Short mmCIF file of C-alpha atoms in Angstrom, two decimals:
data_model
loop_
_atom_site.label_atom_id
_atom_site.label_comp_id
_atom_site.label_asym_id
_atom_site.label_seq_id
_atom_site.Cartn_x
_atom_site.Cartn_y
_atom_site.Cartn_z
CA UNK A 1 -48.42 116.15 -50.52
CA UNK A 2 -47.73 112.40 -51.84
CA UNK A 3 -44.89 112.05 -54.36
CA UNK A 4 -44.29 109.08 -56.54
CA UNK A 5 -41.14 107.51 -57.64
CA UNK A 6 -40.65 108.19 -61.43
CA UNK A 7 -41.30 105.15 -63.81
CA UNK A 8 -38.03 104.36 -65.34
CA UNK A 9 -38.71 104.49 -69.16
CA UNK A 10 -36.47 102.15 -71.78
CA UNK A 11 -35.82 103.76 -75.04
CA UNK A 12 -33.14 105.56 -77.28
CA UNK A 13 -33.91 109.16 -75.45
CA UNK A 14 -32.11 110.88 -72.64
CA UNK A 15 -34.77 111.12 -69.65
CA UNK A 16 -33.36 112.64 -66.47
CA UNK A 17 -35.48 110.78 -64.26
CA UNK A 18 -33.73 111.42 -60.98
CA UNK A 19 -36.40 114.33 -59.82
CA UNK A 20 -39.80 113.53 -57.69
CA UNK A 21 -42.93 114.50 -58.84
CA UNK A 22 -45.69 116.07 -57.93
CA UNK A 23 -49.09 113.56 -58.01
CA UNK A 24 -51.80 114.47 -58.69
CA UNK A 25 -54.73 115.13 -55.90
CA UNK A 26 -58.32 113.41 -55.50
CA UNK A 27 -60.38 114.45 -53.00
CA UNK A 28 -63.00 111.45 -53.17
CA UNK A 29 -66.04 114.03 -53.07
CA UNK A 30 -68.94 113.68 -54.84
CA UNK A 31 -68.34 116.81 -57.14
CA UNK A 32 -65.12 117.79 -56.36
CA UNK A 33 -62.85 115.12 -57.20
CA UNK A 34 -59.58 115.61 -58.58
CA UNK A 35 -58.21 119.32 -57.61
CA UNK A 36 -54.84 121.19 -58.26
CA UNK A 37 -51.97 120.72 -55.98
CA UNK A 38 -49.79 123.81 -56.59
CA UNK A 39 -49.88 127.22 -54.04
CA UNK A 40 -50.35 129.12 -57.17
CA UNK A 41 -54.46 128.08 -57.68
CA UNK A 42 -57.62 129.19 -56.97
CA UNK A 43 -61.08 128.87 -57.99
CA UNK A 44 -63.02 131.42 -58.87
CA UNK A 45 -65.83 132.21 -56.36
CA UNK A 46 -69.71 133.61 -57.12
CA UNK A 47 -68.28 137.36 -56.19
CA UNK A 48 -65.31 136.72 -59.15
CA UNK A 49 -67.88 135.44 -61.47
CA UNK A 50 -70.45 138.66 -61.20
CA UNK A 51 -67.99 141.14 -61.39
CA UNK A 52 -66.17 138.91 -64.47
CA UNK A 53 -69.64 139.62 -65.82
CA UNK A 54 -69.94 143.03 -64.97
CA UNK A 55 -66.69 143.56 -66.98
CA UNK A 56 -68.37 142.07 -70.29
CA UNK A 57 -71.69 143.93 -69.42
CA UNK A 58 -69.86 147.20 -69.14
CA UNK A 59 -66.28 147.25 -70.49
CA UNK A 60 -65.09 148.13 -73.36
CA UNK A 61 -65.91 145.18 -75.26
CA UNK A 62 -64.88 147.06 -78.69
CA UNK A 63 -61.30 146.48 -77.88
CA UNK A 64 -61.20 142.66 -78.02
CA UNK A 65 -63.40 141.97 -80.66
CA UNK A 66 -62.17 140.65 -83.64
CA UNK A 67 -63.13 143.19 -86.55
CA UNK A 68 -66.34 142.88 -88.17
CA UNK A 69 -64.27 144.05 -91.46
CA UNK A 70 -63.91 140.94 -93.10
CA UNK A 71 -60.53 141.96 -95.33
CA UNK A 72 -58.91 143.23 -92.27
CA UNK A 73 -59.42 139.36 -90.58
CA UNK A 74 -57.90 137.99 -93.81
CA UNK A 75 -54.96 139.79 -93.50
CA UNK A 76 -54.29 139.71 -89.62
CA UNK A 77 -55.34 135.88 -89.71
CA UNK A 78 -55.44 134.43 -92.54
CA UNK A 79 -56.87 131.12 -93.34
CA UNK A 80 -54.74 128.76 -95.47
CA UNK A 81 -55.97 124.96 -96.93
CA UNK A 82 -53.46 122.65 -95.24
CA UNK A 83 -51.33 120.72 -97.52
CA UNK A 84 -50.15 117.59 -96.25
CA UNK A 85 -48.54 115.85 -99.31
CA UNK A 86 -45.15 117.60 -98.77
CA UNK A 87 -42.85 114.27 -96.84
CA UNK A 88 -41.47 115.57 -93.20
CA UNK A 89 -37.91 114.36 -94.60
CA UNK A 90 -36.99 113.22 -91.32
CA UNK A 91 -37.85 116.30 -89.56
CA UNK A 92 -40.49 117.54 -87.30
CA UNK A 93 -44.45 118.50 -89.17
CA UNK A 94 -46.75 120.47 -87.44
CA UNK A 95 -50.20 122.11 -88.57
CA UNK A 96 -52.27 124.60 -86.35
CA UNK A 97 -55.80 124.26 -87.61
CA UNK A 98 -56.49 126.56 -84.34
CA UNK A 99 -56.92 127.12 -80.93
CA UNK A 100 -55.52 123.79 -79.19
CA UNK A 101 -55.91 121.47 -82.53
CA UNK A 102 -52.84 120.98 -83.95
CA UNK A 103 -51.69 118.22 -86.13
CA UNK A 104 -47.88 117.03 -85.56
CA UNK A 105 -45.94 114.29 -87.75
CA UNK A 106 -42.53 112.81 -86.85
CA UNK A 107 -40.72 109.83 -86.69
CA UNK A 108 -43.42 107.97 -88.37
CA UNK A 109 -46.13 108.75 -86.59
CA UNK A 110 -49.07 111.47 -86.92
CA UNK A 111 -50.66 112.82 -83.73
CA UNK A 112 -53.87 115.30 -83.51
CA UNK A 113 -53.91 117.95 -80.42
CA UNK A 114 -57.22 118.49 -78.76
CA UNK A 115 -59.48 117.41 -81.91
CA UNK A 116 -62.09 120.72 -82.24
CA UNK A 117 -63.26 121.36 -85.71
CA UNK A 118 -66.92 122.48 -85.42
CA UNK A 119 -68.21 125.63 -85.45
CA UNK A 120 -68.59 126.61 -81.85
CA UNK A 121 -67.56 125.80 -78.59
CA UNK A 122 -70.60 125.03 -76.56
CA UNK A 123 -72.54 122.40 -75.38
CA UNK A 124 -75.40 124.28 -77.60
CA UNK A 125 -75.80 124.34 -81.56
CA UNK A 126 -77.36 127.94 -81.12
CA UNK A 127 -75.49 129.84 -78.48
CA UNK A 128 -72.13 129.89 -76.62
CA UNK A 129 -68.38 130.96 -78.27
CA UNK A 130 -68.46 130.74 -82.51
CA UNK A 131 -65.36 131.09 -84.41
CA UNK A 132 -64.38 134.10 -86.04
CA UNK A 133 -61.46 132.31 -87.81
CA UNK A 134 -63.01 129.42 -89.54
CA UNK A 135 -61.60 125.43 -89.66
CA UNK A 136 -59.15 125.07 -92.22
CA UNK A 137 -60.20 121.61 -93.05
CA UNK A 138 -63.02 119.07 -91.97
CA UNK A 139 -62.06 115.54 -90.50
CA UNK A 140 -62.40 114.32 -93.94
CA UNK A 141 -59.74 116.32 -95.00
CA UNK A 142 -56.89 115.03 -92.52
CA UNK A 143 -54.74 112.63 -93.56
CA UNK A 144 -54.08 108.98 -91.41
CA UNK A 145 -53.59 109.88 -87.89
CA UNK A 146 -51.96 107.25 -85.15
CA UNK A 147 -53.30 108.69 -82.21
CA UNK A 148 -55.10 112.01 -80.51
CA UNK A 149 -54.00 113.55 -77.46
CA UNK A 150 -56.60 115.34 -75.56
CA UNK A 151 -55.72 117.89 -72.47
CA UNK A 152 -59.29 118.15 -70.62
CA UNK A 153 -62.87 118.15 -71.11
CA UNK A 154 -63.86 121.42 -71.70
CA UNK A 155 -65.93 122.65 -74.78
CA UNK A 156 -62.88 124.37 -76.53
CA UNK A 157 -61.06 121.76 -76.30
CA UNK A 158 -63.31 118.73 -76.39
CA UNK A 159 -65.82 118.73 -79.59
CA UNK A 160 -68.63 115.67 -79.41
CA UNK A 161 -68.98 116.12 -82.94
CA UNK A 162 -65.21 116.37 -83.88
CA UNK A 163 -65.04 112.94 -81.50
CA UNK A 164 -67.79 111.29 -83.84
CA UNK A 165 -66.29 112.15 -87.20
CA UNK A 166 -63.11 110.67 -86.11
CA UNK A 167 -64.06 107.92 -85.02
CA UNK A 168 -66.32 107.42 -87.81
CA UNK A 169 -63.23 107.92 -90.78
CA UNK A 170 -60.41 105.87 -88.75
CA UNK A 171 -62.19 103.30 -86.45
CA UNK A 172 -59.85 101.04 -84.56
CA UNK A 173 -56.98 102.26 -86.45
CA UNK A 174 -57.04 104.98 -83.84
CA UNK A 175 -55.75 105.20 -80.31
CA UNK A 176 -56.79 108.15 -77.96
CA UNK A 177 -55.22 109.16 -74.80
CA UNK A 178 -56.99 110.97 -72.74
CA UNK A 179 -56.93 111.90 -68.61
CA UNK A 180 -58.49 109.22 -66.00
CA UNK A 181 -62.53 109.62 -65.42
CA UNK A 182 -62.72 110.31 -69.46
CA UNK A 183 -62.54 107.18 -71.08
CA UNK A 184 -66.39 105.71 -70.71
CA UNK A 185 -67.51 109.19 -72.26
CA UNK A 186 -65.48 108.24 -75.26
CA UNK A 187 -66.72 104.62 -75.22
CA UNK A 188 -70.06 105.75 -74.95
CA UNK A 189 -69.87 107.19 -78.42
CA UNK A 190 -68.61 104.10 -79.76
CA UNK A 191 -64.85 104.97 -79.55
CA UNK A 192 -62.98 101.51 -80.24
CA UNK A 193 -59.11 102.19 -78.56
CA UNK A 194 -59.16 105.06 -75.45
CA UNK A 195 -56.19 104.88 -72.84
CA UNK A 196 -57.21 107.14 -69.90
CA UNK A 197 -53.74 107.86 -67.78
CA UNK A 198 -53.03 109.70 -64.65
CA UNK A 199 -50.18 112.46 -64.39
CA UNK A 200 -46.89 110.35 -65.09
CA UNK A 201 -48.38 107.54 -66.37
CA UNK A 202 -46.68 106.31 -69.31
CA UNK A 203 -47.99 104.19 -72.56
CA UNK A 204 -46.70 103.06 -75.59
CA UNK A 205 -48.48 103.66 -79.60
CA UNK A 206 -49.35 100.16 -80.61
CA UNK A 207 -47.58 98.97 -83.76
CA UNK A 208 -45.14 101.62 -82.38
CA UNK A 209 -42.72 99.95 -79.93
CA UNK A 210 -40.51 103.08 -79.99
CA UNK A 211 -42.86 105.70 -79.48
CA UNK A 212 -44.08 106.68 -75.98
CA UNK A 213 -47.42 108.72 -74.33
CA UNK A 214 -46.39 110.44 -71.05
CA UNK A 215 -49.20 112.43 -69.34
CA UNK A 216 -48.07 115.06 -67.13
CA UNK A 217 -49.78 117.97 -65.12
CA UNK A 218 -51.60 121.31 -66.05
CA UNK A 219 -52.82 123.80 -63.53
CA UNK A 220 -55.99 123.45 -64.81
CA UNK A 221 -59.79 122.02 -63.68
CA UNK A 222 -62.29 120.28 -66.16
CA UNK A 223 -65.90 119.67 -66.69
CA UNK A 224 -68.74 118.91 -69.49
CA UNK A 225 -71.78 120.41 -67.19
CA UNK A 226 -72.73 121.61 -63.82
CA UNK A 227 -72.47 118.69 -62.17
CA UNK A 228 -69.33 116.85 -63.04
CA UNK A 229 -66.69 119.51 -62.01
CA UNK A 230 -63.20 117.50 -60.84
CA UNK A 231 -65.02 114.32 -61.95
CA UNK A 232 -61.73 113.75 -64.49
CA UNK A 233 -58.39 114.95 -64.65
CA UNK A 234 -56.78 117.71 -67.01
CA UNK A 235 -52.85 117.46 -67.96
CA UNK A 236 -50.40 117.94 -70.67
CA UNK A 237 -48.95 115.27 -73.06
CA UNK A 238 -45.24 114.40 -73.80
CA UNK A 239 -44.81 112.18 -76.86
CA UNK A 240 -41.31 110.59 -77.34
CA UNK A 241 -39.90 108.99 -80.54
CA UNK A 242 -36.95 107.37 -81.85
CA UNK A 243 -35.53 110.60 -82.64
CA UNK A 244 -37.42 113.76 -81.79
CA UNK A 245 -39.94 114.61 -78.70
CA UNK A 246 -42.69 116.69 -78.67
CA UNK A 247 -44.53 118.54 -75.81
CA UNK A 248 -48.61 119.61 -75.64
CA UNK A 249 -49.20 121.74 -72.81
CA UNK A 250 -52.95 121.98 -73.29
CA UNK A 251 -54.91 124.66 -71.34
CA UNK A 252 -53.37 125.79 -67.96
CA UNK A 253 -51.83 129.14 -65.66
CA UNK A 254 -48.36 129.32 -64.81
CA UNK A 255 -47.20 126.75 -61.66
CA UNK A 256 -43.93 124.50 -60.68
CA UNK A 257 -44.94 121.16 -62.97
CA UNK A 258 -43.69 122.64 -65.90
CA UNK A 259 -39.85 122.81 -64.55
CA UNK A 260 -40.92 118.90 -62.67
CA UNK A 261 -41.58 118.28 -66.73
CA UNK A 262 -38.74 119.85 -67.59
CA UNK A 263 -36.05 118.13 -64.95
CA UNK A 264 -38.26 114.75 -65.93
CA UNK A 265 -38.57 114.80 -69.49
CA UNK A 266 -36.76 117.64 -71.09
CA UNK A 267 -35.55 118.44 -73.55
CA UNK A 268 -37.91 118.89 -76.34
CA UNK A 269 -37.51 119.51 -79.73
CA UNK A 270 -41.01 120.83 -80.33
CA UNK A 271 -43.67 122.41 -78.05
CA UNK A 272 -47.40 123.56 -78.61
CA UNK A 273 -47.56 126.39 -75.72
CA UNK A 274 -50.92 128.38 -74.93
CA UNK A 275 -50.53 132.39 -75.60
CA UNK A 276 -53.96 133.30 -75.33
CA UNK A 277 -57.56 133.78 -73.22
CA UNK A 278 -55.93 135.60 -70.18
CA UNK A 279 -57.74 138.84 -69.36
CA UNK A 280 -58.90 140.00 -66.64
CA UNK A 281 -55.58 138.39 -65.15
CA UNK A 282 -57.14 138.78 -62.03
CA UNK A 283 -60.01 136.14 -62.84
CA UNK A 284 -57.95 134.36 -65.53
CA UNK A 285 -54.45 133.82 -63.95
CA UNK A 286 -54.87 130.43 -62.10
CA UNK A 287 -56.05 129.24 -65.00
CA UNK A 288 -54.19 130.67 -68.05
CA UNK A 289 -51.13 131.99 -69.01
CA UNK A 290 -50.10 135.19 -70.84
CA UNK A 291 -47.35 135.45 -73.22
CA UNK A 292 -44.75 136.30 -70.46
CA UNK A 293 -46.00 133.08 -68.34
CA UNK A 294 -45.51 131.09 -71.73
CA UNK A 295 -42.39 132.08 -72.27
CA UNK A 296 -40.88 130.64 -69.29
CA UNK A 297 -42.74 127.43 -69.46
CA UNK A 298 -41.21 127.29 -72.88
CA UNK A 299 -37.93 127.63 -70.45
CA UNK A 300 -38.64 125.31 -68.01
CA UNK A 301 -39.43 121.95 -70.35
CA UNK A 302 -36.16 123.37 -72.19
CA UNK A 303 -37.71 123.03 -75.61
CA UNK A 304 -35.80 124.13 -78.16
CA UNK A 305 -38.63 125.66 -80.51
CA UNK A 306 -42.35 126.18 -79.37
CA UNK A 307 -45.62 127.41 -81.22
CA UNK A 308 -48.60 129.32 -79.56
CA UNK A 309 -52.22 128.27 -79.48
CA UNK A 310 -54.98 128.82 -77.56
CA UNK A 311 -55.65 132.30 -79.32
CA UNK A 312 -56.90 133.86 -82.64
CA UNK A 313 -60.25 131.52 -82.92
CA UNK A 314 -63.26 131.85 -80.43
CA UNK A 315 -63.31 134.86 -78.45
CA UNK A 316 -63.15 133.79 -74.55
CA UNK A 317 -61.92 136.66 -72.59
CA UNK A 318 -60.77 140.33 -72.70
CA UNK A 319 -57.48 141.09 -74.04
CA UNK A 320 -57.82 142.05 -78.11
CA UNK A 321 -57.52 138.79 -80.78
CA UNK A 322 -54.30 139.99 -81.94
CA UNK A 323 -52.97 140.92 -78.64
CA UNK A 324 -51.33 137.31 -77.52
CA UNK A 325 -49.25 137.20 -80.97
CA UNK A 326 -47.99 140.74 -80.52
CA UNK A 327 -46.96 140.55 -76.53
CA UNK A 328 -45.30 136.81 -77.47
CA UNK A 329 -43.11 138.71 -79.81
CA UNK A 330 -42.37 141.61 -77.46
CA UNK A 331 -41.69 138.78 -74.36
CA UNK A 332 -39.49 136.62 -77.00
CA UNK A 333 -37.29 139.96 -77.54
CA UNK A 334 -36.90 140.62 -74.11
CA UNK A 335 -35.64 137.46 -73.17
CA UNK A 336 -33.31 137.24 -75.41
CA UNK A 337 -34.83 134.79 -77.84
CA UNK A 338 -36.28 135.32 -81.30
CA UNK A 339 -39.05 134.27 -83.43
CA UNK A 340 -37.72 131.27 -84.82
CA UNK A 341 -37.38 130.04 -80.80
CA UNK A 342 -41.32 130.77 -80.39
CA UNK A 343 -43.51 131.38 -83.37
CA UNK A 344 -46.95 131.29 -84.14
CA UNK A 345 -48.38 130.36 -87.67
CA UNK A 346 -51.51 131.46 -89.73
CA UNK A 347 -54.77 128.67 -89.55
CA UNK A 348 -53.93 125.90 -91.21
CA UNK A 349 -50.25 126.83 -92.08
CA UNK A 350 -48.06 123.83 -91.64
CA UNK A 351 -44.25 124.03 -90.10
CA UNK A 352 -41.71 121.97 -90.98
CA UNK A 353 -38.17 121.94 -88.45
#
């Protein structure tokens, strides 16, 4: 496995940057280019696949729905109006407006997580995952945003329509950062400023000489349709200012980058941590983490508080919609931690630390 030498990175923050890191791995096939270097993945196969489907066919499905009881929604996940007026006083802002999207503010920057505000998360209008938690606010709603992060190309976390509105309220005055292979889908819908990096790669917010983009690995895979499977990379995103850092982990299972992030990069002051889409563990493992897994890559960047996401909107797998909030809180006791340390927040709820 090829290692590079970490980038030495000027700036007021501690980086440890004595550790080697893992690169990441492109096979040059047609359809299979970039792949996952860590022991600890696997693709599913056709077998995994029809008995995943034999599980939805025949399962209990009951169990993971989200109640049909409206009421009962609104008062396991409620949906709040974001309010955005309030000044971060120096601090540390952050909005979940679900799933992967959140909106974080600090140091005088804003920055918007994995931008997916429509109504489902399909490459259809008709059919695929809906939400059962609607979008606390449109992308007219949002106030100025520097820059958007995005983890991979899937339909969760990758909305065309989210993409257009953006572009089409902020223009130039926006800079995306997204993995390599990605940035010529994003020009193709007229998308003015799109970085594309590879895992380490490092780049700095214009107009923002103190504020640095890192993008580091997921294990993870990506794709927009049958065809284009590896054909761009998936990651996470560390974002360092002046004074505080923040960590996006995106979509991804449990491997050793998160402690390479960690000994690289860490600490953090704020993380956004998946908790959520992980059953059948024995399809969804590689992939995604549970609660337990996302507690110790909480550990391993060292961040001192986290949030979860990747739950409570579309239903994707098998576990129940309230489960990931409920085993977080039962993992955070047992190690020793407590809910201020990891915390999750209502749609559209805003945190300020």
């Amino acid at each position: 496995m090829a290692l590079k030498e970490p980038k030495i990175v000027e700036g007021p923050w501690k980086h440890r940057m004595d550790s080697q890191v893992t690169s990441s791995r492109n096979k040059g096939t047609l359809f299979n280019n970039y792949d996952n270097p860590w022991k600890t993945w696997s693709f599913p196969g056709l077998f995994d696949l029809l008995k995943l489907q034999r599980t939805f066919i025949f399962g209990n499905n009951s169990i993971m729905r989200p109640p049909a009881d409206k009421p009962e929604l609104e008062k396991n996940l409620p949906v709040l109006k974001p309010d955005w007026t309030t000044q971060d006083g120096g601090g540390m802002e952050l909005t979940w407006l679900g799933h992967a999207t959140v909106l974080v503010r600090f140091d005088g920057i804003s920055v918007l997580t994995d931008p997916v505000l429509g109504n489902r998360c399909s490459p259809f209008s008709f059919a695929g995952p809906i939400r059962y938690r609607e979008a606390p606010c449109s992308v007219d709603d949002l106030p100025h945003l520097d820059a958007v992060v995005l983890s991979h190309a899937h339909y969760d976390h990758l909305d065309k329509q989210s993409v257009v509105d953006l572009n089409k309220k902020f223009g130039s005055e926006l800079r995306w950062f997204v993995p390599l292979g990605l940035r010529n889908w994003f020009v193709k819908l007229g998308v003015q400023d799109v970085v594309e990096l590879d895992w380490w790669d490092e780049e700095r917010l214009p107009q923002h000489d103190n504020v640095k983009f890192a993008f580091t690995p997921t294990q993870h895979w990506s794709n927009r349709g049958l065809h284009d499977k590896g054909s761009h990379l998936w990651g996470s995103w560390c974002i360092f200012g002046p004074k505080h850092s923040f960590f996006f982990a995106g979509d991804t299972g449990y491997c050793e980058a998160f402690k390479e992030i960690g000994r690289r990069y860490g600490p953090f002051d704020l993380s956004a941590i998946p908790i959520g889409a992980y059953e059948p563990r024995w399809f969804m493992k590689p992939q995604h983490v549970n609660p337990e897994e996302s507690v110790k890559i909480h550990q391993d960047v060292e961040s001192k508080k986290s949030v979860g996401i990747h739950w409570g909107t579309f239903l994707l797998t098998n576990e129940n919609y309230m489960e990931p909030k409920t085993k977080l809180e039962e993992e955070i006791i047992k190690q020793g931690l407590t809910i201020e340390d990891f915390f999750t927040l209502n749609h559209g709820e805003t945190k300020c630390l």
